[in-house]
Amino acid sequence: MLAELVQFLFAGLTAGAIYALVGLGFGLIYNASHVINFAQGEFVMLGGMTTVFAAAAGLPLAAAVAVAILVTVAAGLALEMVAVPTRNASVVTLIIITIGASISYRGAAQAFFDKQFHTLPSFSGEDPIDFLGAAILPQTLWVLGITVLIVIALQLFFHRTLLGKAVLATSHNRLAARLVGINVQLVLLLSFGLSAALGAIAGVLITPITSTNFEVGIMLGLKGFCAAILGGLGSGVGAVVGGLLVGLIEAFGAGYISSEYKDAMAFGIILLVLFFMPSGLFGKRTTERV
Amino acid sequence: MPLLEITGLKSHYGRIEALHGLDVAVEAGELVALVGANGAGKTTLLRCISGVQPVSAGRLRFEGRDITRARADRRVKAGICQVPEGRQVFGPLSVLDNLRLGAFRRKGADPAADLQRMYDLFPVLADKRHQPAGTLSGGQQQMLAIARALMADPRLLLLDEPSMGLAPLLVAEIFAVIQQLKGQGVTIFLVEQNAHAALSIADRGYVMETGRVVLSDSGQALVENPRVREAYLGL
């Protein structure tokens, strides 16, 4: 009984950590530009796929990961440069641009890489660790550990550095940010780049567990979106809590109810949140400034 | 050479022309007031000077350099700092963070000394420095907005309706601070609907009506001008 519970718990936390990273990426871009970036899942896919192919080309794993993060950040910056200069475009137009971008990135990955499923070796062996009777993959600990480090690093960046505060200031009041001399264009690039990097890291971390192909971004992006909505769009704490909750609900639901409804549970959460708590668990309840 | 020289400035909102070719100049060390009714284009002019509103014709020169197309953040670095209408403080951030962000473009300055100057000018900000700016009263937010702009060490301070929505006692306090800043040699371009108070402390003034400058003279002469007295001072 306990072993089963612990097994589901770790499965949920692992998936939840990945959703949290994707959800944080949604929040970063949303805060900076009020755009919901539906290419967020593609960043996860690009991170995993590029690492696989860079490693297959002979690069050591660490170098392959670095290349993958750079490629994905470049894709994020390109998205910002194409989408945001569309002056006077409404947020809805920009969101549709991100949907177009996600299709393009998926198509490019399909053409440039291939349509097969690929996996990566675990970072430190495949032998499960026995914990209270449950078998925990070492990669799970990598996922959880690196996610914790990233969350701490983001907290430090936003609350301890002037640049981080400039990003927060820009998201709160873009006009005032420009008037104190913050280069808003740079803040947008930074947010898209950082968001892409988070996605790429999530993709690298999860690939040894779930494997990857050119289409994995669709589902991971949607689950990350669930996490961001549940936590409250734009809230960092919310994305982390939302991600872990979505992961745990999925894992326990699949384990104790039916694994057929695993995906339906995440999307059921979205509907419930949007109906009854549209600003999420930690979202701002203030109305839009006019 | 004026510190700020604006010639033939036009600006549009969509297809509507809001400024119909303005000529305005501010000399270093001056306090220049710009008065006019609601919708005359005063805020639009300030937005053009700060680079957050596109200019469709005409020129802006700052210290003799053409800045008509310069980015907003470059203008702040050059020393053009605006206290916008409605304060626009960063509500969720602390008072201290708002002040630090005011100095965002200043490299190598000593923030501690500048912060102390702001706390001397507005002691209430020192008491509340760890509170979110959004929790301050309207008057305190106005002080914070002015202090935030001063943290950038402006060569030209643009003030947009600093007395708007404030109780008379606070208005007097804000105007006293403006005079104190002028005494310290800060060049100030003051936009106000409170025409009497603004023109009384100004070296020179401009009167705007529907996108045009219709009068310009010394502050004292404008206060005594019958047309201004009737239209803006309610006398």
Coordinates of C-alpha atoms in Angstrom, one line a residue:
Chain A
M1 CA 0.0 0.0 0.0
L2 CA 2.6 2.5 1.2
A3 CA 5.0 1.4 -1.6
E4 CA 2.3 2.1 -4.2
L5 CA 1.5 5.5 -2.7
V6 CA 5.1 6.5 -2.7
Q7 CA 5.5 5.3 -6.3
F8 CA 2.6 7.4 -7.4
L9 CA 3.8 10.3 -5.4
F10 CA 7.2 10.4 -7.1
A11 CA 5.6 9.8 -10.5
G12 CA 3.4 12.8 -9.8
L13 CA 6.1 15.0 -8.5
T14 CA 8.4 14.3 -11.5
A15 CA 5.7 15.1 -14.1
G16 CA 4.6 18.0 -11.9
A17 CA 8.1 19.5 -11.8
I18 CA 8.2 19.4 -15.6
Y19 CA 4.8 21.0 -15.8
A20 CA 6.0 23.6 -13.3
L21 CA 8.9 24.5 -15.5
V22 CA 6.7 24.9 -18.5
G23 CA 4.1 26.8 -16.5
L24 CA 6.9 29.2 -15.3
G25 CA 7.8 29.7 -18.9
F26 CA 4.2 30.7 -19.7
G27 CA 4.2 33.1 -16.8
L28 CA 7.5 34.8 -17.7
I29 CA 6.2 35.6 -21.2
Y30 CA 2.8 36.5 -20.0
N31 CA 4.1 39.0 -17.5
A32 CA 6.4 40.7 -19.9
S33 CA 4.0 40.9 -22.9
H34 CA 0.5 39.7 -21.8
V35 CA 0.9 37.1 -24.5
I36 CA 0.1 33.4 -23.8
N37 CA 2.8 31.7 -25.7
F38 CA 1.4 28.5 -27.2
A39 CA 4.8 27.6 -28.6
Q40 CA 6.0 26.9 -25.0
G41 CA 5.6 23.2 -25.4
E42 CA 7.8 23.3 -28.6
F43 CA 10.6 24.7 -26.5
V44 CA 10.4 21.5 -24.4
M45 CA 10.4 19.4 -27.6
L46 CA 13.3 21.4 -29.1
G47 CA 15.4 21.0 -25.9
G48 CA 14.9 17.2 -25.9
M49 CA 15.2 16.6 -29.6
T50 CA 18.3 18.8 -30.1
T51 CA 20.1 17.1 -27.2
V52 CA 19.3 13.7 -28.7
F53 CA 20.7 14.6 -32.1
A54 CA 23.6 16.6 -30.8
A55 CA 24.6 13.6 -28.6
A56 CA 24.1 11.3 -31.6
A57 CA 26.5 13.5 -33.6
G58 CA 29.2 12.7 -31.0
L59 CA 29.0 15.5 -28.5
P60 CA 29.3 14.6 -24.8
L61 CA 26.0 14.9 -23.0
A62 CA 26.8 18.1 -21.2
A63 CA 27.8 19.8 -24.5
A64 CA 24.8 18.5 -26.3
V65 CA 22.6 19.9 -23.5
A66 CA 24.3 23.3 -23.9
V67 CA 23.8 23.3 -27.6
A68 CA 20.1 22.3 -27.1
I69 CA 19.5 25.2 -24.7
L70 CA 21.2 27.7 -27.1
V71 CA 19.2 26.5 -30.0
T72 CA 16.0 26.7 -28.0
V73 CA 16.8 30.2 -26.7
A74 CA 17.5 31.3 -30.3
A75 CA 14.0 29.9 -31.2
G76 CA 12.5 31.9 -28.3
L77 CA 14.3 35.1 -29.3
A78 CA 13.3 34.7 -32.9
L79 CA 9.7 34.3 -31.8
E80 CA 9.9 37.6 -29.8
M81 CA 11.5 39.4 -32.7
V82 CA 8.9 38.2 -35.2
A83 CA 5.8 38.5 -33.0
V84 CA 6.3 41.6 -30.8
P85 CA 7.3 44.1 -33.4
T86 CA 4.0 43.6 -35.0
R87 CA 3.0 47.0 -33.9
N88 CA -0.5 47.7 -32.7
A89 CA -1.3 44.0 -33.0
S90 CA -3.8 43.0 -30.4
V91 CA -2.8 40.4 -27.8
V92 CA -5.2 37.9 -29.5
T93 CA -3.2 38.4 -32.8
L94 CA 0.0 37.8 -31.0
I95 CA -1.4 34.6 -29.4
I96 CA -2.3 33.4 -32.8
I97 CA 1.2 34.1 -34.0
T98 CA 2.5 31.9 -31.2
I99 CA 0.2 29.1 -32.4
G100 CA 1.7 29.6 -35.9
A101 CA 5.1 29.5 -34.5
S102 CA 4.4 26.3 -32.6
I103 CA 3.3 24.6 -35.8
S104 CA 6.4 25.9 -37.6
Y105 CA 8.8 24.7 -34.9
R106 CA 7.1 21.3 -34.9
G107 CA 7.3 21.1 -38.7
A108 CA 11.0 22.2 -38.7
A109 CA 11.8 19.5 -36.1
Q110 CA 10.1 16.9 -38.2
A111 CA 11.9 17.9 -41.3
F112 CA 15.3 18.6 -39.7
F113 CA 15.3 15.7 -37.3
D114 CA 12.8 12.9 -37.9
K115 CA 9.5 11.5 -36.7
Q116 CA 10.9 8.7 -34.5
F117 CA 10.8 8.5 -30.7
H118 CA 14.2 9.0 -29.1
T119 CA 15.5 8.7 -25.7
L120 CA 18.6 9.8 -23.8
P121 CA 20.6 7.8 -21.2
S122 CA 19.8 8.8 -17.7
F123 CA 22.3 11.3 -16.2
S124 CA 23.4 8.8 -13.5
G125 CA 22.5 5.3 -14.3
E126 CA 19.3 3.4 -14.7
D127 CA 19.3 1.3 -11.4
P128 CA 16.2 2.2 -9.4
I129 CA 16.7 3.3 -5.8
D130 CA 14.5 1.5 -3.3
F131 CA 12.6 4.0 -1.1
L132 CA 9.9 2.8 1.3
G133 CA 9.3 -0.1 -1.1
A134 CA 8.9 2.0 -4.2
A135 CA 11.4 2.0 -7.1
I136 CA 12.6 5.5 -7.7
L137 CA 14.6 6.2 -10.9
P138 CA 17.7 8.3 -10.4
Q139 CA 16.6 10.6 -13.2
T140 CA 13.6 11.5 -11.0
L141 CA 15.9 13.0 -8.5
W142 CA 17.7 14.9 -11.2
V143 CA 14.3 16.3 -12.4
L144 CA 13.3 17.3 -8.8
G145 CA 16.7 18.7 -7.9
I146 CA 17.3 20.8 -10.9
T147 CA 13.7 22.1 -10.8
V148 CA 14.3 23.2 -7.2
L149 CA 17.5 24.9 -8.2
I150 CA 15.8 26.7 -11.0
V151 CA 13.0 27.9 -8.8
I152 CA 15.5 29.3 -6.3
A153 CA 17.6 31.0 -9.0
L154 CA 14.4 32.6 -10.4
Q155 CA 13.4 33.8 -6.9
L156 CA 16.9 35.3 -6.4
F157 CA 16.8 37.0 -9.9
F158 CA 13.4 38.6 -9.4
H159 CA 13.8 39.6 -5.8
R160 CA 17.5 40.3 -5.3
T161 CA 18.6 41.9 -8.6
L162 CA 17.8 45.3 -10.1
L163 CA 17.4 43.7 -13.5
G164 CA 14.9 41.2 -12.2
K165 CA 13.0 44.0 -10.5
A166 CA 13.1 46.0 -13.8
V167 CA 11.3 43.0 -15.4
L168 CA 8.7 43.0 -12.7
A169 CA 8.3 46.7 -13.0
T170 CA 7.8 46.4 -16.8
S171 CA 5.2 43.7 -16.4
H172 CA 3.3 45.9 -13.9
N173 CA 3.5 49.2 -15.8
R174 CA 5.2 49.4 -19.1
L175 CA 4.8 53.1 -19.6
A176 CA 6.4 53.9 -16.2
A177 CA 9.1 51.4 -17.0
R178 CA 10.0 53.2 -20.2
L179 CA 10.0 56.5 -18.3
V180 CA 12.6 55.3 -15.8
G181 CA 14.8 54.2 -18.7
I182 CA 14.2 50.5 -18.8
N183 CA 14.7 49.2 -22.3
V184 CA 11.4 47.4 -22.7
Q185 CA 12.5 45.6 -25.9
L186 CA 15.4 44.1 -23.9
V187 CA 13.1 43.0 -21.1
L188 CA 10.9 41.2 -23.7
L189 CA 13.9 39.5 -25.3
L190 CA 15.1 38.5 -21.8
S191 CA 11.7 37.0 -20.9
F192 CA 11.3 35.0 -24.1
G193 CA 14.9 33.8 -23.9
L194 CA 14.6 32.8 -20.3
S195 CA 11.3 31.1 -20.9
A196 CA 12.7 29.1 -23.8
A197 CA 15.7 28.1 -21.6
L198 CA 13.3 26.8 -19.0
G199 CA 11.4 24.8 -21.6
A200 CA 14.6 23.4 -23.0
I201 CA 15.8 22.3 -19.6
A202 CA 12.5 20.6 -18.9
G203 CA 12.8 18.8 -22.2
V204 CA 16.3 17.5 -21.5
L205 CA 15.3 16.4 -18.0
I206 CA 12.3 14.4 -19.0
T207 CA 13.6 12.8 -22.1
P208 CA 15.4 9.9 -20.4
I209 CA 12.1 9.0 -18.6
T210 CA 9.4 9.5 -21.2
S211 CA 11.4 9.8 -24.4
T212 CA 10.8 12.5 -27.0
N213 CA 9.7 13.1 -30.6
F214 CA 8.6 16.1 -32.6
E215 CA 5.1 16.1 -31.2
V216 CA 5.7 15.8 -27.5
G217 CA 5.5 19.6 -27.1
I218 CA 1.7 19.7 -27.7
M219 CA 0.8 17.7 -24.7
L220 CA 3.5 19.0 -22.4
G221 CA 2.6 22.6 -23.4
L222 CA -1.0 22.1 -22.6
K223 CA -0.2 20.5 -19.3
G224 CA 2.1 23.3 -18.4
F225 CA -0.7 25.7 -19.4
C226 CA -3.0 23.9 -17.0
A227 CA -0.3 24.4 -14.3
A228 CA -0.1 28.1 -15.0
I229 CA -3.9 28.6 -15.1
L230 CA -4.4 26.6 -11.9
G231 CA -1.7 28.5 -10.1
G232 CA -2.8 31.8 -11.5
L233 CA -1.2 33.1 -14.7
G234 CA 1.8 35.2 -14.1
S235 CA 2.5 34.0 -10.6
G236 CA 5.8 32.1 -10.1
V237 CA 4.7 30.4 -6.9
G238 CA 1.4 29.6 -8.6
A239 CA 3.1 27.9 -11.6
V240 CA 5.2 25.7 -9.3
V241 CA 2.2 24.7 -7.0
G242 CA -0.1 24.4 -10.0
G243 CA 2.5 22.2 -11.8
L244 CA 3.0 19.9 -8.9
L245 CA -0.8 19.6 -8.3
V246 CA -1.5 18.8 -11.9
G247 CA 1.2 16.1 -11.8
L248 CA 0.0 14.6 -8.6
I249 CA -3.7 14.6 -9.6
E250 CA -2.7 12.9 -12.8
A251 CA -0.5 10.3 -11.1
F252 CA -2.9 9.4 -8.3
G253 CA -5.9 9.6 -10.7
A254 CA -4.1 7.2 -13.1
G255 CA -3.0 4.9 -10.3
Y256 CA -6.2 4.7 -8.2
I257 CA -9.0 5.5 -10.8
S258 CA -8.0 4.7 -14.3
S259 CA -4.9 5.4 -16.4
E260 CA -7.2 6.0 -19.4
Y261 CA -8.4 9.3 -17.9
K262 CA -4.9 10.5 -17.1
D263 CA -4.9 13.4 -19.6
A264 CA -8.6 14.1 -19.1
M265 CA -7.9 14.9 -15.5
A266 CA -5.5 17.8 -16.3
F267 CA -8.0 19.3 -18.7
G268 CA -10.9 18.7 -16.3
I269 CA -8.9 20.9 -13.8
I270 CA -8.6 23.7 -16.4
L271 CA -12.3 23.7 -16.9
L272 CA -13.1 23.7 -13.2
V273 CA -10.6 26.5 -12.6
L274 CA -11.9 28.6 -15.4
F275 CA -15.5 28.2 -14.3
F276 CA -15.0 28.7 -10.5
M277 CA -11.7 30.5 -9.9
P278 CA -10.6 32.2 -13.1
S279 CA -7.6 33.9 -11.5
G280 CA -6.3 30.7 -10.1
L281 CA -4.8 29.9 -6.7
F282 CA -2.3 32.7 -6.5
G283 CA -3.4 35.0 -9.4
K284 CA -4.0 38.7 -9.0
R285 CA -7.6 39.5 -8.5
T286 CA -7.2 43.1 -9.7
T287 CA -8.9 44.1 -12.9
E288 CA -7.0 45.4 -15.9
R289 CA -5.8 49.0 -15.7
V290 CA -7.3 51.4 -18.2
Chain B
M1 CA 21.2 77.4 -27.0
P2 CA 18.1 76.2 -25.1
L3 CA 18.4 72.9 -23.2
L4 CA 15.2 71.7 -24.9
E5 CA 14.1 73.1 -28.2
I6 CA 11.0 71.9 -29.9
T7 CA 10.1 73.1 -33.4
G8 CA 7.1 72.4 -35.5
L9 CA 6.1 69.3 -33.5
K10 CA 3.2 67.3 -34.7
S11 CA 1.8 64.1 -33.3
H12 CA -1.1 61.9 -34.1
Y13 CA -3.3 59.4 -32.3
G14 CA -4.3 57.1 -35.2
R15 CA -5.5 59.6 -37.9
I16 CA -6.3 62.3 -35.4
E17 CA -3.7 65.1 -35.2
A18 CA -3.3 66.0 -31.5
L19 CA -0.5 68.5 -31.8
H20 CA -0.6 70.9 -34.8
G21 CA 3.0 72.1 -34.9
L22 CA 4.4 73.3 -31.6
D23 CA 7.3 75.5 -30.9
V24 CA 8.5 75.3 -27.3
A25 CA 11.9 76.0 -25.7
V26 CA 13.2 75.5 -22.2
E27 CA 16.5 77.1 -21.1
A28 CA 18.8 75.5 -18.6
G29 CA 17.9 76.4 -15.0
E30 CA 14.4 77.6 -16.0
L31 CA 11.1 76.6 -14.5
V32 CA 8.7 76.7 -17.5
A33 CA 4.9 76.1 -16.9
L34 CA 2.6 74.8 -19.6
V35 CA -1.1 75.4 -18.8
G36 CA -4.3 74.7 -20.7
A37 CA -7.6 72.9 -20.5
N38 CA -8.2 69.2 -20.5
G39 CA -7.5 67.7 -23.9
A40 CA -5.3 70.6 -25.1
G41 CA -2.4 68.2 -25.8
K42 CA -0.2 68.9 -22.8
T43 CA 0.3 65.3 -21.8
T44 CA 0.8 64.4 -25.5
L45 CA 3.6 66.9 -25.7
L46 CA 5.3 65.5 -22.6
R47 CA 5.0 62.0 -24.0
C48 CA 6.6 63.1 -27.2
I49 CA 9.5 64.7 -25.2
S50 CA 10.0 61.4 -23.3
G51 CA 9.9 59.4 -26.5
V52 CA 6.8 57.3 -25.6
Q53 CA 4.6 58.9 -28.2
P54 CA 5.5 58.9 -31.9
V55 CA 6.3 62.3 -33.5
S56 CA 4.9 62.7 -37.0
A57 CA 6.6 66.0 -37.9
G58 CA 9.0 68.5 -36.4
R59 CA 12.1 68.3 -34.3
L60 CA 13.2 67.8 -30.7
R61 CA 16.6 68.9 -29.7
F62 CA 18.2 68.3 -26.3
E63 CA 21.5 70.1 -25.6
G64 CA 21.7 70.8 -29.3
R65 CA 21.4 67.1 -30.3
D66 CA 18.5 65.9 -32.3
I67 CA 16.5 63.4 -30.3
T68 CA 13.4 63.2 -32.4
R69 CA 13.8 59.5 -33.0
A70 CA 15.8 58.5 -29.9
R71 CA 14.5 55.6 -27.8
A72 CA 12.8 56.4 -24.5
D73 CA 15.5 54.8 -22.4
R74 CA 18.3 56.7 -24.2
R75 CA 16.5 60.0 -23.4
V76 CA 16.4 59.0 -19.7
K77 CA 20.1 58.4 -19.9
A78 CA 20.6 61.8 -21.5
G79 CA 18.8 63.3 -18.5
I80 CA 15.1 63.7 -19.6
C81 CA 13.0 62.3 -16.7
Q82 CA 9.3 62.4 -16.5
V83 CA 6.9 62.2 -13.5
P84 CA 3.9 61.0 -15.4
E85 CA 0.3 61.9 -14.9
G86 CA -1.4 59.7 -12.3
R87 CA 2.0 58.9 -10.6
Q88 CA 2.4 55.4 -12.2
V89 CA 4.4 54.0 -9.3
F90 CA 5.3 50.3 -9.5
G91 CA 2.5 49.3 -7.0
P92 CA 3.6 45.8 -6.0
L93 CA 7.3 46.8 -5.6
S94 CA 8.5 48.4 -2.4
V95 CA 9.1 52.2 -2.1
L96 CA 12.9 51.4 -2.0
D97 CA 12.7 49.3 -5.2
N98 CA 10.8 52.1 -6.9
L99 CA 13.6 54.5 -6.0
R100 CA 16.3 52.1 -7.1
L101 CA 14.6 51.6 -10.4
G102 CA 14.5 55.4 -10.8
A103 CA 18.3 55.2 -11.0
F104 CA 18.2 52.2 -13.4
R105 CA 20.2 54.0 -16.1
R106 CA 22.8 55.5 -13.8
K107 CA 25.9 53.4 -13.7
G108 CA 28.5 54.1 -11.1
A109 CA 26.4 56.5 -9.1
D110 CA 26.2 56.1 -5.3
P111 CA 22.6 55.0 -4.7
A112 CA 23.0 55.3 -0.9
A113 CA 23.7 59.0 -1.1
D114 CA 20.9 59.6 -3.6
L115 CA 18.5 57.6 -1.5
Q116 CA 19.4 59.7 1.6
R117 CA 18.8 62.9 -0.4
M118 CA 15.3 61.6 -1.4
Y119 CA 14.5 60.7 2.2
D120 CA 15.6 64.2 3.3
L121 CA 13.3 65.7 0.7
F122 CA 10.4 63.4 1.5
P123 CA 10.9 62.0 5.0
V124 CA 7.6 60.0 4.8
L125 CA 9.3 57.8 2.1
A126 CA 12.0 56.8 4.5
D127 CA 9.4 55.6 7.0
K128 CA 7.6 53.6 4.4
R129 CA 10.6 52.4 2.3
H130 CA 9.8 48.7 2.8
Q131 CA 6.1 49.0 2.0
P132 CA 4.6 48.2 -1.4
A133 CA 4.3 51.5 -3.3
G134 CA 0.6 50.7 -4.0
T135 CA -0.3 51.0 -0.3
L136 CA 0.8 54.7 -0.1
S137 CA -1.7 57.5 -0.2
G138 CA -2.1 59.6 -3.3
G139 CA 0.1 62.4 -2.0
Q140 CA 2.8 59.9 -0.9
Q141 CA 2.7 58.2 -4.3
Q142 CA 3.2 61.6 -5.9
M143 CA 6.2 62.2 -3.7
L144 CA 7.5 58.8 -4.6
A145 CA 7.0 59.5 -8.3
I146 CA 8.9 62.7 -8.1
A147 CA 11.7 61.1 -6.0
R148 CA 11.9 58.2 -8.5
A149 CA 12.5 60.6 -11.3
L150 CA 15.0 62.6 -9.3
M151 CA 17.0 59.4 -8.7
A152 CA 18.0 59.5 -12.3
D153 CA 19.7 62.8 -11.7
P154 CA 17.7 64.7 -14.4
R155 CA 18.9 67.6 -16.4
L156 CA 15.3 68.3 -17.4
L157 CA 12.5 67.2 -15.1
L158 CA 9.1 66.9 -16.7
L159 CA 6.2 67.1 -14.3
D160 CA 2.7 66.1 -15.5
E161 CA -0.1 67.4 -13.3
P162 CA 1.7 66.8 -10.0
S163 CA -1.1 68.4 -8.0
M164 CA -3.9 66.4 -9.6
G165 CA -6.3 64.8 -7.1
L166 CA -4.4 66.0 -4.0
A167 CA -5.7 67.8 -1.0
P168 CA -4.8 71.6 -0.9
L169 CA -2.3 71.1 1.9
L170 CA -0.5 68.5 -0.2
V171 CA -0.6 70.6 -3.3
A172 CA 1.1 73.4 -1.4
E173 CA 3.8 70.9 -0.2
I174 CA 4.4 69.6 -3.7
F175 CA 4.7 73.1 -5.1
A176 CA 7.1 74.0 -2.3
V177 CA 9.2 71.0 -3.3
I178 CA 9.2 72.1 -7.0
Q179 CA 10.4 75.6 -5.9
Q180 CA 13.1 73.9 -3.8
L181 CA 14.3 71.8 -6.8
K182 CA 14.4 74.9 -8.9
G183 CA 16.5 76.6 -6.2
Q184 CA 18.9 73.6 -6.6
G185 CA 19.3 74.4 -10.3
V186 CA 17.1 71.6 -11.7
T187 CA 15.5 72.6 -15.0
I188 CA 11.7 72.0 -14.8
F189 CA 9.0 71.8 -17.4
L190 CA 5.7 71.8 -15.4
V191 CA 2.4 70.8 -16.9
E192 CA -0.6 71.9 -14.8
Q193 CA -4.3 72.5 -14.9
N194 CA -3.8 74.4 -11.6
A195 CA -2.8 77.4 -13.8
H196 CA -2.5 80.0 -11.1
A197 CA -0.2 78.0 -8.9
A198 CA 2.0 76.9 -11.8
L199 CA 2.4 80.3 -13.5
S200 CA 3.0 82.0 -10.1
I201 CA 6.2 80.0 -9.6
A202 CA 7.3 79.8 -13.2
D203 CA 9.9 81.9 -15.0
R204 CA 8.0 81.6 -18.2
G205 CA 4.8 79.9 -19.3
Y206 CA 3.0 78.6 -22.4
V207 CA -0.7 78.4 -22.8
M208 CA -2.0 75.6 -25.0
E209 CA -5.4 75.2 -26.7
T210 CA -6.5 72.3 -28.8
G211 CA -3.0 71.2 -29.9
R212 CA -1.5 74.7 -30.4
V213 CA 0.5 77.1 -28.3
V214 CA -1.6 80.2 -28.2
L215 CA 0.3 82.4 -25.7
S216 CA 3.8 82.5 -24.3
D217 CA 5.2 85.0 -21.9
S218 CA 6.8 85.3 -18.5
G219 CA 4.9 83.6 -15.7
Q220 CA 4.0 86.9 -14.0
A221 CA 2.8 88.4 -17.3
L222 CA 0.6 85.4 -18.0
V223 CA -1.0 85.5 -14.5
E224 CA -1.9 89.2 -15.2
N225 CA -3.0 88.6 -18.8
P226 CA -6.8 89.3 -19.0
R227 CA -7.3 86.5 -21.5
V228 CA -5.6 83.9 -19.2
R229 CA -7.3 85.3 -16.1
E230 CA -10.7 84.8 -17.7
A231 CA -10.1 81.4 -19.4
Y232 CA -7.9 79.6 -16.9
L233 CA -7.8 81.4 -13.6
G234 CA -11.6 81.9 -13.3
L235 CA -11.0 85.6 -12.4

